[in-house]
């Protein structure tokens, strides 16, 4: 008997999270940068791998694919335009898939910025709403702009911010406290942010993940979704990080640039 689908957090490397979506019988993995912890979790829970889902081409998100394919001959879903040779089902904006073995429908969004072809997966079938966003939106922050422009990343994040507030945000790294230190520097007057710092600090002190967060929490506290807030532009200006260019995308670009060196 299969249970309702749920998401298991599988830590990997120093600060990555791999996501194992399963029903107690079959499982799909999102962004398996390393095969070993996934194989261990599958064995421990008695799960069969039925699909691999990828968000972008970086090694810490795809490195485990060959070893998983040796054990399980499963389809590899992934971005059409991110240069991943292992992808067997190329995807882009507006595509809908049903995850094999789980009868789980997911919708695909293009979210360029971190990489040129980065995609995200959204669950909006009436069950608990989920977002698997790789290195685009992080808890309290966003990914670096390795291949895209600030305008592209800002548009990608705006798209994610428009998802239902209850949406759980399964991002790929535990960067939260460092992100929130930066957020606090650029928006010190945000009471929701102060409350989040306290809550997430306590979570980390217990050794637990701060991920997933929710779209509601990100909209209330993440400066990269809040770059239109006057207080953020004012703090950038006061810190000498913004000179005249007041267009929202200029504020976003200055925020991302400051965070790179924070
Ligand atoms: Zn990445
Ligand atoms: Fe990554």
CSV table of C-alpha atoms and ligand atoms in Angstrom, one decimal:
chain,number,residue,atom,x,y,z
A,1,UNK,CA,0.0,0.0,0.0
A,2,UNK,CA,1.3,3.4,-1.0
A,3,UNK,CA,1.1,6.4,1.4
A,4,UNK,CA,0.5,9.9,0.3
A,5,UNK,CA,3.6,11.5,-1.2
A,6,UNK,CA,6.0,13.2,1.1
A,7,UNK,CA,9.4,14.8,0.9
A,8,UNK,CA,12.5,13.5,2.7
A,9,UNK,CA,15.4,15.8,3.4
A,10,UNK,CA,18.8,14.1,2.4
A,11,UNK,CA,21.8,16.2,3.4
A,12,UNK,CA,24.9,16.0,1.2
A,13,UNK,CA,28.3,17.5,1.0
A,14,UNK,CA,28.8,20.5,3.3
A,15,UNK,CA,25.4,22.3,3.0
A,16,UNK,CA,23.4,20.7,0.1
A,17,UNK,CA,19.9,19.2,0.5
A,18,UNK,CA,18.8,16.5,-1.9
A,19,UNK,CA,15.1,15.9,-1.9
A,20,UNK,CA,13.6,12.4,-2.0
A,21,UNK,CA,9.9,12.5,-2.9
A,22,UNK,CA,8.3,9.2,-2.1
A,23,UNK,CA,5.1,7.3,-1.3
A,24,UNK,CA,6.7,4.7,0.9
A,25,UNK,CA,7.3,2.5,-2.1
A,26,UNK,CA,8.5,4.5,-5.1
A,27,UNK,CA,10.8,7.5,-5.0
A,28,UNK,CA,11.9,10.4,-7.2
A,29,UNK,CA,15.1,12.4,-6.4
A,30,UNK,CA,15.5,16.0,-7.0
A,31,UNK,CA,19.1,17.3,-7.8
A,32,UNK,CA,21.2,14.2,-6.7
A,33,UNK,CA,24.6,15.8,-6.5
A,34,UNK,CA,25.8,12.7,-4.7
A,35,UNK,CA,24.5,9.1,-5.2
A,36,UNK,CA,25.7,7.6,-1.9
A,37,UNK,CA,23.3,9.3,0.5
A,38,UNK,CA,20.4,8.7,-1.9
A,39,UNK,CA,21.2,5.0,-2.3
A,40,UNK,CA,21.5,4.7,1.5
A,41,UNK,CA,18.1,6.4,2.0
A,42,UNK,CA,16.4,4.2,-0.6
A,43,UNK,CA,17.8,1.1,1.0
A,44,UNK,CA,16.9,2.2,4.6
A,45,UNK,CA,13.3,3.0,3.6
A,46,UNK,CA,12.9,0.1,1.1
A,47,UNK,CA,12.2,2.5,-1.8
A,48,UNK,CA,12.6,2.0,-5.5
A,49,UNK,CA,13.9,4.9,-7.5
A,50,UNK,CA,11.5,5.7,-10.4
A,51,UNK,CA,12.7,9.1,-11.6
A,52,UNK,CA,15.4,11.7,-11.4
A,53,UNK,CA,14.5,15.4,-11.6
A,54,UNK,CA,17.2,18.1,-12.2
A,55,UNK,CA,17.0,21.9,-11.9
A,56,UNK,CA,20.4,22.9,-13.4
A,57,UNK,CA,23.7,21.7,-14.6
A,58,UNK,CA,26.0,22.3,-11.6
A,59,UNK,CA,28.0,19.3,-10.3
A,60,UNK,CA,26.5,19.5,-6.8
A,61,UNK,CA,23.1,18.9,-8.4
A,62,UNK,CA,23.8,16.3,-11.0
A,63,UNK,CA,27.0,14.5,-9.9
A,64,UNK,CA,25.2,11.4,-8.6
A,65,UNK,CA,23.2,10.8,-11.7
A,66,UNK,CA,25.5,8.2,-13.4
A,67,UNK,CA,25.8,6.1,-10.3
A,68,UNK,CA,22.0,6.2,-9.8
A,69,UNK,CA,21.4,5.2,-13.4
A,70,UNK,CA,23.7,2.2,-13.0
A,71,UNK,CA,21.3,0.9,-10.3
A,72,UNK,CA,18.0,2.2,-11.6
A,73,UNK,CA,17.1,2.7,-15.3
A,74,UNK,CA,14.8,5.7,-14.8
A,75,UNK,CA,13.9,8.8,-16.9
A,76,UNK,CA,15.9,11.9,-16.2
A,77,UNK,CA,13.8,15.1,-16.2
A,78,UNK,CA,15.7,18.3,-16.6
A,79,UNK,CA,16.1,21.7,-18.3
A,80,UNK,CA,16.1,21.8,-22.1
A,81,UNK,CA,18.6,24.6,-22.3
A,82,UNK,CA,21.2,23.9,-19.5
A,83,UNK,CA,23.5,21.5,-21.4
A,84,UNK,CA,22.9,18.4,-19.3
A,85,UNK,CA,23.7,15.3,-21.4
A,86,UNK,CA,22.0,12.9,-19.1
A,87,UNK,CA,18.5,14.5,-19.5
A,88,UNK,CA,16.1,12.2,-21.3
A,89,UNK,CA,13.0,14.3,-20.8
A,90,UNK,CA,13.9,17.9,-21.6
A,91,UNK,CA,11.6,20.5,-20.0
A,92,UNK,CA,10.8,24.2,-20.1
A,93,UNK,CA,8.2,26.8,-19.1
A,94,UNK,CA,4.7,25.5,-19.1
A,95,UNK,CA,5.5,21.8,-19.4
A,96,UNK,CA,3.6,19.5,-17.1
A,97,UNK,CA,4.9,16.1,-16.1
A,98,UNK,CA,3.6,13.2,-14.1
A,99,UNK,CA,6.4,11.8,-12.0
A,100,UNK,CA,6.7,8.1,-12.9
A,101,UNK,CA,5.7,5.7,-10.1
A,102,UNK,CA,4.2,8.5,-7.9
A,103,UNK,CA,1.3,9.7,-10.0
A,104,UNK,CA,2.5,13.2,-8.9
A,105,UNK,CA,1.8,16.0,-11.4
A,106,UNK,CA,4.4,18.8,-11.5
A,107,UNK,CA,4.5,22.1,-13.5
A,108,UNK,CA,7.7,23.5,-14.9
A,109,UNK,CA,8.9,27.1,-14.7
A,110,UNK,CA,11.9,28.6,-16.4
A,111,UNK,CA,13.9,30.5,-13.8
A,112,UNK,CA,17.1,31.7,-15.5
A,113,UNK,CA,19.7,33.7,-13.6
A,114,UNK,CA,21.9,31.3,-11.6
A,115,UNK,CA,22.3,29.4,-14.9
A,116,UNK,CA,21.0,30.1,-18.3
A,117,UNK,CA,18.5,27.2,-18.4
A,118,UNK,CA,17.6,26.7,-14.7
A,119,UNK,CA,14.1,25.3,-14.2
A,120,UNK,CA,11.9,24.9,-11.1
A,121,UNK,CA,9.2,22.3,-10.4
A,122,UNK,CA,5.8,23.3,-8.8
A,123,UNK,CA,3.3,21.0,-7.2
A,124,UNK,CA,-0.2,22.5,-7.6
A,125,UNK,CA,-2.5,19.5,-7.8
A,126,UNK,CA,-4.5,20.4,-4.7
A,127,UNK,CA,-2.2,18.6,-2.3
A,128,UNK,CA,0.3,20.4,-0.2
A,129,UNK,CA,1.9,23.0,-2.6
A,130,UNK,CA,5.6,22.5,-3.2
A,131,UNK,CA,8.4,24.3,-5.0
A,132,UNK,CA,11.7,22.7,-5.9
A,133,UNK,CA,13.8,25.6,-7.0
A,134,UNK,CA,17.4,24.4,-6.9
A,135,UNK,CA,19.8,27.4,-6.5
A,136,UNK,CA,17.3,30.1,-7.6
A,137,UNK,CA,15.4,31.1,-4.5
A,138,UNK,CA,17.1,30.3,-1.2
A,139,UNK,CA,15.7,30.6,2.3
A,140,UNK,CA,16.4,34.3,3.0
A,141,UNK,CA,18.4,34.8,-0.2
A,142,UNK,CA,19.0,33.8,-3.8
A,143,UNK,CA,21.6,32.1,-6.0
A,144,UNK,CA,24.6,33.8,-7.5
A,145,UNK,CA,24.3,35.1,-11.0
A,146,UNK,CA,26.7,32.8,-12.8
A,147,UNK,CA,25.2,32.9,-16.3
A,148,UNK,CA,22.2,35.3,-16.2
A,149,UNK,CA,21.5,39.0,-15.7
A,150,UNK,CA,20.0,40.7,-12.7
A,151,UNK,CA,16.9,41.4,-14.8
A,152,UNK,CA,16.5,37.7,-15.5
A,153,UNK,CA,17.0,36.7,-11.9
A,154,UNK,CA,14.6,39.4,-10.6
A,155,UNK,CA,12.0,38.2,-13.1
A,156,UNK,CA,12.5,34.6,-12.0
A,157,UNK,CA,12.2,35.4,-8.4
A,158,UNK,CA,9.1,37.5,-9.0
A,159,UNK,CA,7.6,34.5,-10.7
A,160,UNK,CA,8.3,32.3,-7.6
A,161,UNK,CA,7.1,35.0,-5.2
A,162,UNK,CA,3.7,34.9,-7.0
A,163,UNK,CA,3.1,31.3,-6.1
A,164,UNK,CA,0.6,30.6,-3.3
A,165,UNK,CA,1.8,31.7,0.1
A,166,UNK,CA,1.5,28.2,1.6
A,167,UNK,CA,3.9,26.8,-1.0
A,168,UNK,CA,6.8,25.0,0.7
A,169,UNK,CA,10.2,26.1,-0.7
A,170,UNK,CA,12.6,23.2,-1.1
A,171,UNK,CA,15.8,24.9,-2.1
A,172,UNK,CA,19.1,23.1,-2.4
A,173,UNK,CA,21.4,24.6,0.2
A,174,UNK,CA,21.4,25.5,3.9
A,175,UNK,CA,22.6,29.1,3.5
A,176,UNK,CA,19.8,30.5,5.7
A,177,UNK,CA,21.6,32.1,8.6
A,178,UNK,CA,24.3,33.7,6.4
A,179,UNK,CA,21.5,35.0,4.1
A,180,UNK,CA,19.5,36.4,7.0
A,181,UNK,CA,22.6,38.3,8.3
A,182,UNK,CA,22.7,40.1,5.0
A,183,UNK,CA,18.9,40.6,5.0
A,184,UNK,CA,19.2,42.2,8.4
A,185,UNK,CA,21.8,44.6,7.2
A,186,UNK,CA,19.7,45.8,4.3
A,187,UNK,CA,16.3,45.9,6.1
A,188,UNK,CA,16.9,46.2,9.8
A,189,UNK,CA,13.4,47.6,10.4
A,190,UNK,CA,11.7,44.4,9.3
A,191,UNK,CA,10.1,42.9,12.4
A,192,UNK,CA,9.2,39.6,10.6
A,193,UNK,CA,12.8,39.3,9.6
A,194,UNK,CA,14.0,39.7,13.2
A,195,UNK,CA,11.5,37.0,14.3
A,196,UNK,CA,12.8,34.7,11.6
A,197,UNK,CA,16.4,35.2,12.6
A,198,UNK,CA,15.5,34.2,16.1
A,199,UNK,CA,13.5,31.1,15.0
A,200,UNK,CA,16.0,29.9,12.4
A,201,UNK,CA,19.0,30.5,14.7
A,202,UNK,CA,17.3,28.2,17.3
A,203,UNK,CA,16.6,25.6,14.6
A,204,UNK,CA,20.2,25.5,13.6
A,205,UNK,CA,21.3,25.3,17.2
A,206,UNK,CA,19.2,22.2,17.5
A,207,UNK,CA,21.1,20.9,14.4
A,208,UNK,CA,18.0,20.9,12.2
A,209,UNK,CA,17.4,22.2,8.7
A,210,UNK,CA,15.8,25.6,8.2
A,211,UNK,CA,14.5,24.3,4.8
A,212,UNK,CA,11.8,24.1,3.6
A,213,UNK,CA,10.5,27.5,4.2
A,214,UNK,CA,7.4,28.9,2.6
A,215,UNK,CA,6.6,31.5,0.0
A,216,UNK,CA,4.8,33.6,2.7
A,217,UNK,CA,8.0,33.7,4.9
A,218,UNK,CA,10.2,34.5,1.9
A,219,UNK,CA,7.9,37.3,0.8
A,220,UNK,CA,8.0,38.8,4.3
A,221,UNK,CA,11.7,38.5,4.9
A,222,UNK,CA,13.8,37.8,1.8
A,223,UNK,CA,15.4,41.0,0.4
A,224,UNK,CA,15.7,39.5,-3.1
A,225,UNK,CA,11.8,39.3,-3.2
A,226,UNK,CA,11.6,42.7,-1.5
A,227,UNK,CA,13.9,44.8,-3.6
A,228,UNK,CA,11.0,47.3,-4.3
A,229,UNK,CA,10.8,48.2,-0.5
A,230,UNK,CA,12.0,51.8,0.0
A,231,UNK,CA,13.9,50.8,3.2
A,232,UNK,CA,16.1,48.5,1.2
A,233,UNK,CA,17.0,51.0,-1.4
A,234,UNK,CA,17.6,53.6,1.3
A,235,UNK,CA,20.1,51.2,3.1
A,236,UNK,CA,21.9,50.4,-0.1
A,237,UNK,CA,22.3,54.2,-0.8
A,238,UNK,CA,23.5,54.8,2.8
A,239,UNK,CA,26.1,52.1,2.4
A,240,UNK,CA,27.3,53.6,-0.9
A,241,UNK,CA,26.1,50.6,-2.9
A,242,UNK,CA,23.5,52.5,-5.0
A,243,UNK,CA,24.2,55.7,-6.8
A,244,UNK,CA,21.2,57.3,-8.5
A,245,UNK,CA,19.9,54.3,-10.4
A,246,UNK,CA,16.6,53.8,-8.6
A,247,UNK,CA,14.9,51.4,-11.0
A,248,UNK,CA,13.9,48.2,-9.1
A,249,UNK,CA,16.2,46.1,-11.3
A,250,UNK,CA,19.1,48.4,-10.4
A,251,UNK,CA,18.3,48.0,-6.7
A,252,UNK,CA,18.2,44.2,-7.2
A,253,UNK,CA,21.5,44.3,-9.0
A,254,UNK,CA,23.1,46.3,-6.3
A,255,UNK,CA,21.7,44.0,-3.6
A,256,UNK,CA,23.1,40.9,-5.4
A,257,UNK,CA,26.5,42.6,-5.9
A,258,UNK,CA,26.7,43.6,-2.2
A,259,UNK,CA,25.8,40.1,-1.1
A,260,UNK,CA,28.6,38.7,-3.2
A,261,UNK,CA,31.1,40.6,-1.0
A,262,UNK,CA,29.2,40.6,2.3
B,1,LIG,ZN1,24.1,25.8,-8.6
B,2,LIG,FE1,24.2,24.3,-5.7
